[in-house]
Amino acid sequence: MQPEDHRQANRHEGSVSRRTVLGAGAAAAAGLLLTAGASPGESRGNGLGSLNRMWDAIVIGAGAAGLGAARKLSDAGKQVLVIEARDRIGGRMWTDRTSLSIPHERGGELVHGHNVSTWDLIRQQNLKTHRWEDKFAKINTGDSVWNSAKDFDTFHFPQGAPSFPGEIPRPMVGESAETWLARIGIPRSNYPIYFWVIEGDSEQFDVLPATRVAGELEFVLEMQQYSGEMPPEEYGDYRVIGGYDQVLRPLVRGVEIRHSSVVHTIEYRKNRVDVHTNNGSFKSRVVVMAVPGGVLKSGAIKFDPPLPDARRTAIDEISYLPVFKGILEFAEPVVPADPTLPRRWDVAALFSENPPTLWDASLGTPGYKGQLIVTWMTGGKAQELLDLTVAERHQAGLETVRKFAGDPGLKHVGATTYDWSKDRFALGAYPGPFSRRSGLSDPVGGVLFWAGMTTSTIHSSRDSGTKAATLALDALR
């Protein structure tokens, strides 16, 4: 599927926030340009001879989950074939190296955390990263002061903290977060920035169930006792300089991959699975399904015999979150209008705008004189942007950048975006707060294993593939 592209010549269960203030999203699980010495469409290994061979394991899907599984199986000495519908690996981790002046991420962009499994891939290749440090936000464009993510003001209520002499009134069944907060005396005008961050990284509070925010309110109330600059955070978000796709090179090394092979039917029985594609049929002892939940939900892949009713029900209850990510290129870095902000910044959010969140997607790129700015939103507000034409989406993002820069005449020199919900091999960016995540990963028939259906980060996708491969290895023994 071709990307939409527009170039201008001129802490606890139920928590929905991202573990870091103003992390502002980009957890989209996964996409990437093929690396590691193989061109798109090329297979490694035995070529056409693979059609008649019995593999130990077949992995369906060459995203982070599938490649994580393939690496684990291959390292255990198993004969592994990866079948991928696209002409590239990576799935929703996709480094675009052609549309703008430097590589940029159409899908997953950030390493979320300093000790997640992605780091072993980064370190063994000595890849460079840039950590988000300078993050700022305003609730309203006209507010006089930018709030720093390093300051406890992020948790403070602009009109004063509410008081609950007894327990916080609990949400009623079916009550939205916005309705519940208003009922207990917290209108939108008194939301702390922390709440606006949740809306920008998940779903808006008029839709999000109150039960998903109750724990966040308790946390915010605990933070009222603190003021000033927060201690340095251990958690951090990092960009891989030169393209996120580089982290997948060690995973694909020595693994045979069949590109442009769309699976339509899977026949399974004890000790054997037959995988039928548009490019022939393949057989193996076990299969790891590393296909996005949206694709499984669509019924594009048929199972014979049909999957158990409980599994089918679980798949049908997968729900994906609307995500808008537009990328604007500027000939030179955009300088904030507020002189108190650093000239080079990482994240800025104007929550009265749509899209509200901006981040620098080029900082740290050697020799690059311009700037790539990602414009970002999730949930219903993201869907409003996705319903626009591509040019209108970029214009909306440009208006937010103009207000940040205080320059109504600011122009960009290139732009790109992608709607993952329209991608037939994804059918969604990443699972949202309403997506079912239980009952999806247990093996079926002792031969079908599952990975990556509802993960929302690169490392969790890869980890799910490793876990599925471990179960498959037990079955092979």
CSV table of C-alpha atoms in Angstrom, one decimal:
chain,number,residue,atom,x,y,z
A,1,MET,CA,0.0,0.0,0.0
A,2,GLN,CA,1.4,3.4,-0.9
A,3,PRO,CA,1.7,6.0,1.8
A,4,GLU,CA,-0.3,9.2,1.7
A,5,ASP,CA,2.2,11.8,0.9
A,6,HIS,CA,2.0,15.6,0.4
A,7,ARG,CA,5.0,17.6,-0.6
A,8,GLN,CA,5.0,21.4,-0.6
A,9,ALA,CA,7.5,22.8,-3.1
A,10,ASN,CA,7.5,26.1,-1.4
A,11,ARG,CA,1.6,2.4,37.8
A,12,HIS,CA,-1.3,0.1,38.3
A,13,GLU,CA,-3.9,-1.8,36.3
A,14,GLY,CA,-6.3,0.6,34.6
A,15,SER,CA,-3.7,3.4,34.3
A,16,VAL,CA,-3.8,5.0,30.8
A,17,SER,CA,-1.0,7.5,30.9
A,18,ARG,CA,2.5,6.8,29.4
A,19,ARG,CA,4.7,6.6,32.5
A,20,THR,CA,6.2,10.0,31.8
A,21,VAL,CA,4.7,13.5,31.7
A,22,LEU,CA,4.4,14.9,28.2
A,23,GLY,CA,5.7,11.7,26.7
A,24,ALA,CA,2.8,12.5,24.4
A,25,GLY,CA,2.3,9.3,22.5
A,26,ALA,CA,4.2,7.8,19.6
A,27,ALA,CA,3.8,4.4,21.1
A,28,ALA,CA,2.4,3.1,18.1
A,29,ALA,CA,3.5,-0.4,17.9
A,30,ALA,CA,5.6,-0.8,14.9
A,31,GLY,CA,7.2,-0.3,10.3
A,32,LEU,CA,10.5,-0.4,8.5
A,33,LEU,CA,12.4,-0.3,5.3
A,34,LEU,CA,14.2,-3.6,4.7
A,35,THR,CA,17.7,-3.7,6.0
A,36,ALA,CA,20.4,-6.3,6.8
A,37,GLY,CA,21.5,-6.8,3.2
A,38,ALA,CA,18.2,-7.9,1.6
A,39,SER,CA,16.3,-5.8,-0.9
A,40,PRO,CA,12.4,-5.6,-0.7
A,41,GLY,CA,10.9,-8.8,-2.0
A,42,GLU,CA,14.0,-10.9,-1.6
A,43,SER,CA,14.0,-14.2,0.2
A,44,ARG,CA,17.0,-15.7,2.0
A,45,GLY,CA,17.9,-19.3,2.3
A,46,ASN,CA,16.6,-22.1,0.1
A,47,GLY,CA,14.4,-20.0,-2.2
A,48,LEU,CA,11.8,-21.9,-4.2
A,49,GLY,CA,12.9,-25.1,-2.6
A,50,SER,CA,11.1,-24.0,0.6
A,51,LEU,CA,7.7,-24.7,-1.0
A,52,ASN,CA,8.1,-28.5,-0.5
A,53,ARG,CA,10.0,-28.5,2.8
A,54,MET,CA,8.7,-29.2,6.3
A,55,TRP,CA,9.8,-26.3,8.6
A,56,ASP,CA,10.2,-26.6,12.3
A,57,ALA,CA,8.3,-23.3,12.6
A,58,ILE,CA,6.7,-20.7,10.4
A,59,VAL,CA,6.3,-17.2,11.7
A,60,ILE,CA,3.5,-15.1,10.1
A,61,GLY,CA,4.3,-11.4,10.1
A,62,ALA,CA,7.7,-9.7,10.0
A,63,GLY,CA,7.0,-6.9,12.5
A,64,ALA,CA,8.8,-6.6,15.8
A,65,ALA,CA,6.8,-9.4,17.3
A,66,GLY,CA,7.4,-11.8,14.4
A,67,LEU,CA,11.1,-11.1,14.2
A,68,GLY,CA,11.4,-11.5,17.9
A,69,ALA,CA,9.9,-14.9,17.6
A,70,ALA,CA,12.0,-15.8,14.6
A,71,ARG,CA,15.2,-14.8,16.3
A,72,LYS,CA,14.4,-16.9,19.4
A,73,LEU,CA,13.5,-20.0,17.3
A,74,SER,CA,16.5,-19.6,15.0
A,75,ASP,CA,18.9,-19.2,17.9
A,76,ALA,CA,17.5,-22.5,19.3
A,77,GLY,CA,18.6,-24.3,16.2
A,78,LYS,CA,15.2,-24.5,14.6
A,79,GLN,CA,14.5,-24.2,10.8
A,80,VAL,CA,12.4,-21.1,10.6
A,81,LEU,CA,10.5,-19.4,7.8
A,82,VAL,CA,9.0,-15.9,8.1
A,83,ILE,CA,6.1,-15.1,5.9
A,84,GLU,CA,5.4,-11.4,5.4
A,85,ALA,CA,2.6,-9.8,3.4
A,86,ARG,CA,4.6,-6.6,2.6
A,87,ASP,CA,7.6,-6.1,0.5
A,88,ARG,CA,9.5,-5.0,3.6
A,89,ILE,CA,10.0,-6.0,7.2
A,90,GLY,CA,9.0,-4.0,10.3
A,91,GLY,CA,5.2,-3.8,10.0
A,92,ARG,CA,4.1,-0.6,11.8
A,93,MET,CA,7.7,0.2,12.5
A,94,TRP,CA,8.5,2.0,9.2
A,95,THR,CA,11.4,4.2,8.6
A,96,ASP,CA,10.7,6.3,5.5
A,97,ARG,CA,14.0,7.2,3.9
A,98,THR,CA,12.7,8.9,0.7
A,99,SER,CA,9.8,11.2,1.3
A,100,LEU,CA,11.7,13.9,3.2
A,101,SER,CA,15.4,15.0,3.5
A,102,ILE,CA,16.3,12.6,6.3
A,103,PRO,CA,14.9,9.3,7.6
A,104,HIS,CA,11.7,9.7,9.6
A,105,GLU,CA,9.3,7.3,11.3
A,106,ARG,CA,5.8,6.9,9.9
A,107,GLY,CA,4.9,4.4,12.6
A,108,GLY,CA,6.6,3.6,15.9
A,109,GLU,CA,9.3,6.1,16.8
A,110,LEU,CA,10.4,6.0,20.4
A,111,VAL,CA,12.2,3.6,22.8
A,112,HIS,CA,10.0,3.9,25.8
A,113,GLY,CA,12.3,3.4,28.9
A,114,HIS,CA,16.0,3.1,29.6
A,115,ASN,CA,16.1,-0.6,30.4
A,116,VAL,CA,13.6,-2.3,27.9
A,117,SER,CA,14.7,-5.1,25.6
A,118,THR,CA,15.2,-2.8,22.6
A,119,TRP,CA,18.5,-1.6,24.1
A,120,ASP,CA,20.4,-4.8,23.5
A,121,LEU,CA,19.8,-4.3,19.8
A,122,ILE,CA,20.9,-0.7,20.0
A,123,ARG,CA,24.0,-1.4,22.0
A,124,GLN,CA,25.3,-4.3,20.0
A,125,GLN,CA,25.3,-2.0,16.9
A,126,ASN,CA,26.6,1.1,18.7
A,127,LEU,CA,23.6,3.1,17.5
A,128,LYS,CA,23.2,6.7,18.6
A,129,THR,CA,20.0,7.8,20.4
A,130,HIS,CA,18.6,11.1,21.6
A,131,ARG,CA,16.6,11.4,24.8
A,132,TRP,CA,13.7,13.7,25.2
A,133,GLU,CA,14.7,16.3,27.8
A,134,ASP,CA,13.0,19.6,27.1
A,135,LYS,CA,9.2,19.1,27.2
A,136,PHE,CA,6.7,21.9,27.6
A,137,ALA,CA,2.9,22.5,27.6
A,138,LYS,CA,0.2,25.1,27.8
A,139,ILE,CA,-3.5,24.3,28.4
A,140,ASN,CA,-4.5,27.3,26.3
A,141,THR,CA,-2.6,29.0,23.5
A,142,GLY,CA,-3.0,32.3,25.2
A,143,ASP,CA,-1.6,31.3,28.6
A,144,SER,CA,1.3,33.4,29.6
A,145,VAL,CA,3.5,30.7,30.9
A,146,TRP,CA,4.7,27.4,29.5
A,147,ASN,CA,4.8,24.5,32.0
A,148,SER,CA,7.9,22.3,32.0
A,149,ALA,CA,7.5,18.5,32.3
A,150,LYS,CA,10.3,18.7,34.9
A,151,ASP,CA,8.1,20.8,37.3
A,152,PHE,CA,5.5,19.6,39.8
A,153,ASP,CA,3.1,22.2,38.3
A,154,THR,CA,2.3,19.6,35.8
A,155,PHE,CA,0.1,18.0,38.5
A,156,HIS,CA,-1.4,21.1,39.9
A,157,PHE,CA,-5.0,22.2,39.3
A,158,PRO,CA,-5.0,25.7,37.7
A,159,GLN,CA,-8.1,26.8,39.8
A,160,GLY,CA,-7.0,25.0,43.0
A,161,ALA,CA,-7.0,21.4,44.1
A,162,PRO,CA,-10.4,19.9,45.0
A,163,SER,CA,-11.0,18.7,48.6
A,164,PHE,CA,-12.5,15.4,49.5
A,165,PRO,CA,-12.9,15.1,53.3
A,166,GLY,CA,-13.9,11.5,53.0
A,167,GLU,CA,-13.2,9.1,50.1
A,168,ILE,CA,-13.3,10.3,46.5
A,169,PRO,CA,-16.7,9.6,45.1
A,170,ARG,CA,-16.5,6.5,43.0
A,171,PRO,CA,-17.5,6.5,39.3
A,172,MET,CA,-20.9,5.1,38.4
A,173,VAL,CA,-21.3,2.3,35.9
A,174,GLY,CA,-20.8,3.6,32.3
A,175,GLU,CA,-19.9,7.1,33.5
A,176,SER,CA,-17.3,8.9,31.3
A,177,ALA,CA,-14.2,10.5,32.9
A,178,GLU,CA,-15.4,14.0,32.0
A,179,THR,CA,-18.9,13.5,33.5
A,180,TRP,CA,-17.5,11.9,36.7
A,181,LEU,CA,-14.9,14.6,37.2
A,182,ALA,CA,-17.5,17.3,36.7
A,183,ARG,CA,-19.8,15.6,39.2
A,184,ILE,CA,-17.2,15.6,41.9
A,185,GLY,CA,-16.3,19.2,41.3
A,186,ILE,CA,-13.5,19.1,38.7
A,187,PRO,CA,-14.6,20.8,35.4
A,188,ARG,CA,-12.4,20.8,32.3
A,189,SER,CA,-11.2,24.3,33.1
A,190,ASN,CA,-9.5,22.9,36.2
A,191,TYR,CA,-7.8,19.9,34.7
A,192,PRO,CA,-4.1,19.7,35.5
A,193,ILE,CA,-1.8,19.4,32.5
A,194,TYR,CA,-1.3,15.8,33.5
A,195,PHE,CA,-4.9,15.1,32.5
A,196,TRP,CA,-4.5,16.8,29.1
A,197,VAL,CA,-1.4,14.6,28.5
A,198,ILE,CA,-3.6,11.5,29.1
A,199,GLU,CA,-6.1,12.8,26.5
A,200,GLY,CA,-3.4,13.5,24.0
A,201,ASP,CA,-1.9,10.0,24.4
A,202,SER,CA,-5.1,7.9,24.8
A,203,GLU,CA,-8.7,8.8,24.4
A,204,GLN,CA,-10.5,12.1,25.3
A,205,PHE,CA,-12.3,12.2,28.7
A,206,ASP,CA,-15.8,12.6,27.2
A,207,VAL,CA,-15.3,9.0,25.9
A,208,LEU,CA,-12.8,7.4,28.3
A,209,PRO,CA,-14.5,5.5,31.1
A,210,ALA,CA,-14.1,7.2,34.5
A,211,THR,CA,-12.8,3.9,35.9
A,212,ARG,CA,-9.7,4.4,33.8
A,213,VAL,CA,-9.0,7.8,35.3
A,214,ALA,CA,-9.9,7.2,39.0
A,215,GLY,CA,-6.4,6.0,39.9
A,216,GLU,CA,-4.8,8.8,38.0
A,217,LEU,CA,-6.9,11.3,40.1
A,218,GLU,CA,-5.6,9.7,43.3
A,219,PHE,CA,-2.1,10.0,42.0
A,220,VAL,CA,-2.5,13.6,41.1
A,221,LEU,CA,-4.0,14.5,44.5
A,222,GLU,CA,-0.9,12.9,46.1
A,223,MET,CA,1.3,15.2,44.1
A,224,GLN,CA,-0.3,18.4,45.4
A,225,GLN,CA,2.1,18.4,48.4
A,226,TYR,CA,5.1,19.0,46.1
A,227,SER,CA,6.2,22.0,44.2
A,228,GLY,CA,9.2,23.2,42.2
A,229,GLU,CA,11.4,21.1,40.0
A,230,MET,CA,10.9,17.3,40.1
A,231,PRO,CA,13.8,14.9,40.7
A,232,PRO,CA,15.4,13.6,37.5
A,233,GLU,CA,13.2,10.9,36.1
A,234,GLU,CA,14.7,7.5,35.5
A,235,TYR,CA,12.2,6.7,32.8
A,236,GLY,CA,12.8,8.3,29.4
A,237,ASP,CA,11.8,8.3,25.8
A,238,TYR,CA,14.5,8.0,23.2
A,239,ARG,CA,14.8,8.3,19.4
A,240,VAL,CA,17.3,6.2,17.4
A,241,ILE,CA,19.3,8.6,15.3
A,242,GLY,CA,19.4,7.6,11.6
A,243,GLY,CA,16.3,5.4,11.7
A,244,TYR,CA,14.5,3.1,14.1
A,245,ASP,CA,14.6,0.4,11.5
A,246,GLN,CA,18.3,-0.2,12.3
A,247,VAL,CA,17.4,-2.1,15.5
A,248,LEU,CA,15.9,-5.0,13.5
A,249,ARG,CA,19.1,-5.9,11.7
A,250,PRO,CA,20.2,-8.4,14.3
A,251,LEU,CA,16.8,-10.0,14.4
A,252,VAL,CA,16.7,-10.8,10.7
A,253,ARG,CA,20.3,-12.1,10.3
A,254,GLY,CA,20.3,-15.6,8.9
A,255,VAL,CA,16.5,-15.9,8.8
A,256,GLU,CA,14.6,-16.7,5.6
A,257,ILE,CA,11.8,-14.3,4.9
A,258,ARG,CA,9.2,-14.7,2.2
A,259,HIS,CA,8.0,-11.1,1.2
A,260,SER,CA,4.8,-10.1,-0.6
A,261,SER,CA,3.2,-13.4,0.5
A,262,VAL,CA,-0.3,-12.8,1.8
A,263,VAL,CA,-1.7,-15.6,4.0
A,264,HIS,CA,-5.3,-16.4,3.4
A,265,THR,CA,-5.8,-19.9,5.0
A,266,ILE,CA,-4.3,-21.8,7.8
A,267,GLU,CA,-5.0,-25.5,8.2
A,268,TYR,CA,-3.8,-27.0,11.5
A,269,ARG,CA,-3.8,-30.4,13.2
A,270,LYS,CA,-1.5,-32.2,15.6
A,271,ASN,CA,2.1,-31.7,14.7
A,272,ARG,CA,1.4,-30.0,11.4
A,273,VAL,CA,0.2,-26.7,10.0
A,274,ASP,CA,-0.3,-25.8,6.4
A,275,VAL,CA,-0.1,-22.1,5.5
A,276,HIS,CA,-1.6,-21.1,2.2
A,277,THR,CA,-0.6,-17.8,0.6
A,278,ASN,CA,-1.0,-16.0,-2.7
A,279,ASN,CA,2.6,-17.3,-3.4
A,280,GLY,CA,2.2,-20.9,-2.6
A,281,SER,CA,1.7,-23.1,0.4
A,282,PHE,CA,4.1,-23.9,3.2
A,283,LYS,CA,4.1,-26.5,6.0
A,284,SER,CA,5.6,-26.6,9.5
A,285,ARG,CA,5.2,-28.3,12.8
A,286,VAL,CA,4.2,-25.1,14.6
A,287,VAL,CA,3.2,-21.6,13.6
A,288,VAL,CA,3.6,-18.3,15.5
A,289,MET,CA,0.9,-15.8,14.5
A,290,ALA,CA,2.4,-12.4,14.7
A,291,VAL,CA,-0.3,-10.6,12.8
A,292,PRO,CA,-2.0,-7.3,14.0
A,293,GLY,CA,-5.2,-7.9,15.9
A,294,GLY,CA,-7.1,-5.7,13.4
A,295,VAL,CA,-6.2,-8.1,10.6
A,296,LEU,CA,-7.3,-11.2,12.6
A,297,LYS,CA,-10.5,-9.4,13.5
A,298,SER,CA,-11.3,-8.6,9.9
A,299,GLY,CA,-11.4,-12.3,9.0
A,300,ALA,CA,-8.8,-11.9,6.3
A,301,ILE,CA,-7.1,-15.2,7.4
A,302,LYS,CA,-9.3,-18.3,7.6
A,303,PHE,CA,-8.6,-21.1,10.0
A,304,ASP,CA,-9.4,-24.8,9.4
A,305,PRO,CA,-10.8,-25.9,11.7
A,306,PRO,CA,-12.2,-22.6,12.9
A,307,LEU,CA,-10.7,-21.2,16.0
A,308,PRO,CA,-12.4,-22.0,19.3
A,309,ASP,CA,-15.4,-19.8,20.0
A,310,ALA,CA,-13.7,-18.2,23.0
A,311,ARG,CA,-10.7,-17.2,21.0
A,312,ARG,CA,-12.8,-15.8,18.2
A,313,THR,CA,-14.8,-13.8,20.7
A,314,ALA,CA,-11.6,-12.4,22.2
A,315,ILE,CA,-10.3,-11.4,18.8
A,316,ASP,CA,-13.5,-9.7,17.9
A,317,GLU,CA,-13.2,-7.6,21.0
A,318,ILE,CA,-9.9,-6.1,20.0
A,319,SER,CA,-10.3,-2.3,19.5
A,320,TYR,CA,-7.8,0.1,17.9
A,321,LEU,CA,-7.3,3.7,18.8
A,322,PRO,CA,-7.4,6.4,16.1
A,323,VAL,CA,-4.0,8.0,15.8
A,324,PHE,CA,-2.9,11.0,13.8
A,325,LYS,CA,0.8,11.5,13.1
A,326,GLY,CA,1.8,14.2,10.6
A,327,ILE,CA,5.4,15.1,9.9
A,328,LEU,CA,6.3,18.6,8.6
A,329,GLU,CA,9.8,19.6,7.4
A,330,PHE,CA,11.1,23.1,7.8
A,331,ALA,CA,14.2,24.5,6.1
A,332,GLU,CA,15.6,25.7,9.5
A,333,PRO,CA,14.7,24.9,13.1
A,334,VAL,CA,11.5,26.5,14.4
A,335,VAL,CA,12.3,28.8,17.3
A,336,PRO,CA,9.6,29.1,20.0
A,337,ALA,CA,8.0,32.6,20.4
A,338,ASP,CA,8.6,32.4,24.2
A,339,PRO,CA,12.2,33.4,24.8
A,340,THR,CA,12.2,31.4,28.1
A,341,LEU,CA,12.1,28.2,26.1
A,342,PRO,CA,15.2,26.6,24.6
A,343,ARG,CA,15.8,27.3,20.9
A,344,ARG,CA,16.1,23.6,20.3
A,345,TRP,CA,13.3,21.7,22.2
A,346,ASP,CA,12.0,18.1,22.2
A,347,VAL,CA,8.3,18.3,22.9
A,348,ALA,CA,5.7,21.1,23.0
A,349,ALA,CA,2.0,20.8,23.5
A,350,LEU,CA,-0.8,23.4,23.0
A,351,PHE,CA,-3.8,21.6,24.3
A,352,SER,CA,-6.3,24.0,22.9
A,353,GLU,CA,-5.2,23.1,19.4
A,354,ASN,CA,-5.8,20.1,17.2
A,355,PRO,CA,-3.3,18.5,16.8
A,356,PRO,CA,-2.0,19.7,20.1
A,357,THR,CA,1.4,17.9,20.4
A,358,LEU,CA,4.6,18.7,18.5
A,359,TRP,CA,8.0,17.0,18.8
A,360,ASP,CA,11.3,17.4,17.1
A,361,ALA,CA,12.0,14.3,15.0
A,362,SER,CA,15.4,15.4,13.8
A,363,LEU,CA,17.3,16.7,16.8
A,364,GLY,CA,20.7,15.0,17.0
A,365,THR,CA,20.9,14.2,13.3
A,366,PRO,CA,24.5,14.9,12.2
A,367,GLY,CA,24.8,17.6,9.5
A,368,TYR,CA,21.1,18.3,9.2
A,369,LYS,CA,20.3,22.0,9.1
A,370,GLY,CA,16.5,21.9,8.9
A,371,GLN,CA,13.9,20.4,11.3
A,372,LEU,CA,11.3,17.7,11.2
A,373,ILE,CA,8.3,18.3,13.5
A,374,VAL,CA,5.8,15.6,14.3
A,375,THR,CA,2.2,16.8,14.8
A,376,TRP,CA,0.3,14.3,17.0
A,377,MET,CA,-3.1,13.4,18.4
A,378,THR,CA,-5.0,10.3,19.4
A,379,GLY,CA,-8.7,9.3,20.0
A,380,GLY,CA,-11.7,11.1,18.7
A,381,LYS,CA,-9.8,14.3,18.0
A,382,ALA,CA,-7.3,12.3,15.9
A,383,GLN,CA,-10.2,10.8,13.9
A,384,GLU,CA,-11.4,14.4,13.1
A,385,LEU,CA,-8.0,15.0,11.5
A,386,LEU,CA,-8.0,11.7,9.7
A,387,ASP,CA,-11.4,12.6,8.2
A,388,LEU,CA,-9.8,15.6,6.5
A,389,THR,CA,-7.9,15.6,3.2
A,390,VAL,CA,-4.1,15.0,3.5
A,391,ALA,CA,-3.4,18.7,2.7
A,392,GLU,CA,-6.0,19.8,5.3
A,393,ARG,CA,-4.3,17.6,8.0
A,394,HIS,CA,-1.0,19.1,7.3
A,395,GLN,CA,-2.5,22.6,7.4
A,396,ALA,CA,-4.0,21.9,10.8
A,397,GLY,CA,-0.6,20.8,12.1
A,398,LEU,CA,1.1,23.8,10.5
A,399,GLU,CA,-1.3,26.1,12.4
A,400,THR,CA,-0.2,24.6,15.7
A,401,VAL,CA,3.5,25.1,14.8
A,402,ARG,CA,2.8,28.7,13.7
A,403,LYS,CA,1.2,29.4,17.1
A,404,PHE,CA,4.1,27.8,18.9
A,405,ALA,CA,6.6,30.0,16.9
A,406,GLY,CA,4.4,33.1,16.9
A,407,ASP,CA,4.8,33.3,13.1
A,408,PRO,CA,1.5,33.2,11.2
A,409,GLY,CA,3.4,33.2,7.9
A,410,LEU,CA,5.7,30.2,8.7
A,411,LYS,CA,5.9,27.6,5.8
A,412,HIS,CA,7.1,24.1,5.6
A,413,VAL,CA,9.0,22.6,2.7
A,414,GLY,CA,7.7,19.0,2.9
A,415,ALA,CA,5.2,16.9,4.7
A,416,THR,CA,4.1,13.3,5.0
A,417,THR,CA,1.5,11.3,7.0
A,418,TYR,CA,-0.1,7.9,7.0
A,419,ASP,CA,-3.4,6.5,8.2
A,420,TRP,CA,-2.7,3.0,9.6
A,421,SER,CA,-6.4,2.3,9.9
A,422,LYS,CA,-6.5,2.2,6.1
A,423,ASP,CA,-3.5,-0.1,5.7
A,424,ARG,CA,-4.9,-3.6,4.9
A,425,PHE,CA,-2.0,-5.3,6.7
A,426,ALA,CA,-2.5,-3.3,9.9
A,427,LEU,CA,-6.1,-2.0,10.1
A,428,GLY,CA,-5.1,0.3,13.0
A,429,ALA,CA,-2.1,2.0,14.6
A,430,TYR,CA,-2.2,0.4,18.1
A,431,PRO,CA,-4.8,-0.9,20.6
A,432,GLY,CA,-6.6,1.7,22.6
A,433,PRO,CA,-8.0,1.7,26.1
A,434,PHE,CA,-11.1,-0.3,25.1
A,435,SER,CA,-9.2,-3.1,23.5
A,436,ARG,CA,-9.6,-6.6,25.0
A,437,ARG,CA,-6.2,-7.9,26.0
A,438,SER,CA,-7.1,-11.1,27.8
A,439,GLY,CA,-7.7,-14.6,26.3
A,440,LEU,CA,-5.6,-13.9,23.2
A,441,SER,CA,-2.2,-15.5,23.7
A,442,ASP,CA,-2.9,-19.1,24.8
A,443,PRO,CA,-1.8,-21.7,22.2
A,444,VAL,CA,-4.5,-23.3,20.1
A,445,GLY,CA,-4.3,-27.0,19.2
A,446,GLY,CA,-0.7,-27.2,20.5
A,447,VAL,CA,0.5,-25.8,17.2
A,448,LEU,CA,-0.7,-22.2,16.9
A,449,PHE,CA,1.1,-19.6,19.0
A,450,TRP,CA,0.3,-15.9,19.2
A,451,ALA,CA,2.2,-12.7,19.5
A,452,GLY,CA,1.9,-8.9,19.1
A,453,MET,CA,-1.9,-8.6,18.7
A,454,THR,CA,-2.5,-5.9,21.3
A,455,THR,CA,1.0,-4.6,22.1
A,456,SER,CA,1.6,-0.8,21.7
A,457,THR,CA,5.4,-0.5,21.9
A,458,ILE,CA,8.3,-2.0,19.9
A,459,HIS,CA,9.8,-3.6,22.9
A,460,SER,CA,6.6,-5.2,24.1
A,461,SER,CA,5.9,-6.5,20.6
A,462,ARG,CA,9.3,-8.1,20.4
A,463,ASP,CA,8.9,-9.5,23.9
A,464,SER,CA,5.6,-11.0,23.1
A,465,GLY,CA,7.2,-12.7,20.1
A,466,THR,CA,10.0,-14.1,22.3
A,467,LYS,CA,7.4,-15.4,24.7
A,468,ALA,CA,5.4,-17.1,22.0
A,469,ALA,CA,8.6,-18.7,20.5
A,470,THR,CA,9.5,-20.1,24.0
A,471,LEU,CA,6.1,-21.8,24.1
A,472,ALA,CA,6.5,-23.1,20.6
A,473,LEU,CA,9.9,-24.5,21.5
A,474,ASP,CA,8.4,-26.4,24.4
A,475,ALA,CA,5.9,-27.9,21.9
A,476,LEU,CA,8.6,-28.8,19.5
A,477,ARG,CA,10.4,-30.7,22.2
